[in-house]
């Protein structure tokens, strides 16, 4: 009888203690990975981000104002919707021809081409580097992968072949644009102008090793 009383008292005590314990809370930990922003977003200024965002729209307006014969002659190079998959460029020397699209306040837009110069693409620790080696419009910077395109952040250099000025060193010389493949062994670098009536397109085509500039 004594054992029964003790057992009953012990059970009652345990039940009372259990009733006083706070309920167990289950904490759910999210396992959804946080996507890192593209590398170029860490460097681009808000003003250039807006220029890059509106580049395709501004380009479309310029393209629509080009005379039909010019659109036909330049083909996919100046067509804003002609970008293809697999935009990667192999390191090496490229022929680069610059096509300048300009639109006056009224009337048709124009497309003027420069002579073929040389540009160079190289793989570095900082990323895919680009430099215009010869001719006018000296430029240098980096290509950053971004889906079906590369984003270009660079600067207009003082002399062809230089790469001493980086993006952000002298804001007045900063360049922003995008690189796309538009055909077999054919790419373009579209650089935003100072306003929506200007756009420069660098046509990039690889050259054979024996035709590459020395030095």
Coordinates of C-alpha atoms in Angstrom, one line a residue, residues 2-215:
X2 CA 2.8 2.4 0.9
X3 CA 4.5 1.7 -2.5
X4 CA 1.3 2.5 -4.3
X5 CA 1.0 5.8 -2.5
X6 CA 4.6 6.8 -3.3
X7 CA 4.2 5.8 -6.9
X8 CA 1.0 7.8 -7.2
X9 CA 2.6 10.8 -5.6
X10 CA 5.7 10.6 -7.9
X11 CA 3.5 10.3 -11.0
X12 CA 1.5 13.4 -9.9
X13 CA 4.7 15.3 -9.3
X14 CA 6.1 14.4 -12.8
X15 CA 2.8 15.4 -14.4
X16 CA 2.9 18.7 -12.6
X17 CA 6.5 19.4 -13.7
X18 CA 5.6 18.5 -17.3
X19 CA 2.7 20.9 -17.3
X20 CA 5.0 23.7 -16.1
X21 CA 7.5 23.2 -19.0
X22 CA 7.2 25.8 -21.8
X23 CA 6.2 24.3 -25.2
X24 CA 9.0 23.4 -27.5
X25 CA 9.4 25.9 -30.3
X26 CA 10.5 24.7 -33.8
X27 CA 12.7 27.1 -35.7
X28 CA 12.7 26.7 -39.4
X29 CA 15.9 27.7 -41.1
X30 CA 15.6 28.7 -44.8
X31 CA 17.9 26.8 -47.1
X32 CA 17.2 29.0 -50.2
X33 CA 20.5 30.2 -51.5
X34 CA 21.0 34.0 -51.7
X35 CA 22.0 35.0 -55.2
X36 CA 25.0 37.3 -55.4
X37 CA 24.6 40.4 -57.6
X38 CA 26.7 40.5 -60.8
X39 CA 30.3 41.7 -60.2
X40 CA 29.8 44.8 -62.3
X41 CA 27.0 46.1 -60.0
X42 CA 29.6 46.5 -57.2
X43 CA 31.4 49.2 -59.3
X44 CA 28.9 50.9 -61.6
X45 CA 27.6 54.4 -60.6
X46 CA 23.9 55.1 -60.3
X47 CA 24.1 57.4 -63.4
X48 CA 25.8 54.7 -65.5
X49 CA 23.4 52.1 -64.2
X50 CA 20.5 54.2 -65.7
X51 CA 22.4 54.6 -69.0
X52 CA 22.9 50.9 -69.2
X53 CA 19.3 50.2 -68.3
X54 CA 18.0 52.5 -71.1
X55 CA 20.7 51.5 -73.6
X56 CA 18.5 48.9 -75.4
X57 CA 15.5 51.3 -75.6
X58 CA 17.6 54.2 -76.9
X59 CA 19.3 52.0 -79.4
X60 CA 15.9 50.8 -80.7
X61 CA 14.9 54.4 -81.3
X62 CA 18.2 55.2 -83.2
X63 CA 17.8 52.0 -85.3
X64 CA 14.3 53.0 -86.3
X65 CA 15.5 56.4 -87.5
X66 CA 18.3 54.9 -89.7
X67 CA 17.6 55.0 -93.5
X68 CA 16.6 51.5 -94.7
X69 CA 19.7 51.3 -96.9
X70 CA 21.9 51.8 -93.9
X71 CA 20.0 49.2 -91.8
X72 CA 20.5 46.8 -94.7
X73 CA 24.2 47.6 -95.2
X74 CA 25.1 47.2 -91.5
X75 CA 22.7 44.3 -90.9
X76 CA 22.8 42.5 -87.5
X77 CA 25.6 44.7 -86.2
X78 CA 23.3 47.6 -85.6
X79 CA 20.1 45.7 -84.9
X80 CA 19.5 45.9 -81.1
X81 CA 17.6 42.6 -81.1
X82 CA 20.3 40.5 -82.9
X83 CA 22.2 39.3 -79.8
X84 CA 22.9 35.5 -79.7
X85 CA 23.7 33.0 -77.0
X86 CA 27.3 32.1 -75.9
X87 CA 28.8 35.7 -75.9
X88 CA 32.2 34.6 -74.6
X89 CA 35.3 35.9 -76.5
X90 CA 38.5 34.0 -76.8
X91 CA 41.7 35.9 -75.7
X92 CA 43.6 37.4 -78.6
X93 CA 43.7 40.2 -81.1
X94 CA 40.6 41.4 -82.9
X95 CA 39.8 43.7 -85.8
X96 CA 37.6 46.4 -84.4
X97 CA 35.6 48.8 -86.5
X98 CA 33.6 51.5 -84.8
X99 CA 30.2 52.4 -86.1
X100 CA 28.8 55.7 -84.7
X101 CA 25.1 56.1 -84.6
X102 CA 24.0 59.7 -84.3
X103 CA 20.5 61.3 -84.4
X104 CA 19.8 65.0 -84.9
X105 CA 16.9 66.6 -83.1
X106 CA 15.0 66.2 -86.4
X107 CA 15.4 64.0 -89.4
X108 CA 17.0 60.6 -90.0
X109 CA 19.8 59.1 -88.0
X110 CA 23.2 58.4 -89.5
X111 CA 25.8 55.6 -89.2
X112 CA 29.5 56.4 -89.8
X113 CA 32.2 53.8 -89.8
X114 CA 35.9 54.1 -88.9
X115 CA 38.7 52.1 -90.5
X116 CA 39.6 48.7 -89.1
X117 CA 41.8 49.0 -86.1
X118 CA 43.1 46.4 -83.6
X119 CA 41.7 45.6 -80.2
X120 CA 43.0 43.0 -77.7
X121 CA 41.1 40.7 -75.3
X122 CA 42.9 39.0 -72.5
X123 CA 42.1 36.9 -69.4
X124 CA 43.4 38.4 -66.2
X125 CA 42.9 37.9 -62.5
X126 CA 40.4 40.9 -62.5
X127 CA 38.4 39.5 -65.4
X128 CA 38.2 39.7 -69.2
X129 CA 40.2 42.7 -70.1
X130 CA 39.7 44.8 -73.3
X131 CA 41.9 47.4 -74.9
X132 CA 41.8 49.2 -78.2
X133 CA 45.4 49.0 -79.5
X134 CA 45.4 51.3 -82.5
X135 CA 43.5 54.2 -84.2
X136 CA 41.1 56.7 -82.7
X137 CA 38.6 56.2 -79.9
X138 CA 41.2 54.6 -77.5
X139 CA 39.3 52.6 -74.9
X140 CA 40.1 50.0 -72.2
X141 CA 38.2 48.2 -69.5
X142 CA 36.7 44.9 -68.4
X143 CA 33.9 42.6 -69.7
X144 CA 31.7 41.1 -66.9
X145 CA 29.5 38.0 -67.7
X146 CA 25.8 38.8 -67.4
X147 CA 23.6 36.1 -69.0
X148 CA 23.5 36.4 -72.8
X149 CA 25.8 39.4 -72.7
X150 CA 28.8 40.9 -71.1
X151 CA 28.6 44.3 -69.3
X152 CA 31.5 46.6 -70.2
X153 CA 32.9 49.1 -67.7
X154 CA 35.9 51.1 -68.9
X155 CA 37.3 54.5 -69.8
X156 CA 38.5 56.4 -72.8
X157 CA 42.3 56.4 -72.7
X158 CA 44.5 59.3 -73.7
X159 CA 46.4 57.3 -76.3
X160 CA 45.7 54.1 -78.2
X161 CA 47.1 51.0 -76.6
X162 CA 47.0 52.3 -73.0
X163 CA 45.0 50.9 -70.1
X164 CA 46.2 53.2 -67.3
X165 CA 42.7 54.8 -66.8
X166 CA 40.2 52.6 -65.1
X167 CA 36.5 53.0 -64.7
X168 CA 35.8 55.5 -62.0
X169 CA 39.2 57.2 -62.1
X170 CA 38.0 60.2 -64.1
X171 CA 34.2 60.1 -64.4
X172 CA 34.2 62.3 -67.5
X173 CA 36.0 59.5 -69.3
X174 CA 33.9 56.6 -68.0
X175 CA 32.4 54.2 -70.5
X176 CA 29.5 51.7 -70.0
X177 CA 28.1 49.3 -72.5
X178 CA 27.4 45.6 -73.3
X179 CA 29.0 42.9 -75.5
X180 CA 27.0 40.4 -77.5
X181 CA 27.7 37.8 -80.1
X182 CA 26.0 38.6 -83.4
X183 CA 27.3 35.8 -85.7
X184 CA 30.0 33.2 -86.1
X185 CA 33.3 34.7 -84.8
X186 CA 31.6 38.1 -84.7
X187 CA 30.8 40.2 -81.6
X188 CA 29.8 43.8 -80.9
X189 CA 30.5 46.2 -78.0
X190 CA 27.7 48.8 -77.8
X191 CA 28.8 51.8 -75.7
X192 CA 26.2 54.3 -74.5
X193 CA 26.7 57.9 -75.5
X194 CA 26.4 61.0 -73.5
X195 CA 22.7 61.2 -74.3
X196 CA 20.0 59.0 -76.0
X197 CA 20.9 60.3 -79.5
X198 CA 24.4 58.8 -79.5
X199 CA 25.7 55.2 -79.6
X200 CA 29.1 53.7 -80.6
X201 CA 29.3 50.1 -81.7
X202 CA 32.6 48.3 -81.9
X203 CA 32.5 45.4 -84.3
X204 CA 35.0 42.7 -83.1
X205 CA 36.2 39.9 -85.3
X206 CA 39.3 37.8 -84.5
X207 CA 42.3 38.0 -86.7
X208 CA 44.8 35.3 -87.7
X209 CA 48.0 35.1 -85.6
X210 CA 50.2 36.2 -88.4
X211 CA 48.2 39.4 -88.9
X212 CA 48.2 40.5 -85.3
X213 CA 50.1 43.7 -84.6
X214 CA 53.5 43.3 -83.0
X215 CA 54.5 44.7 -79.6

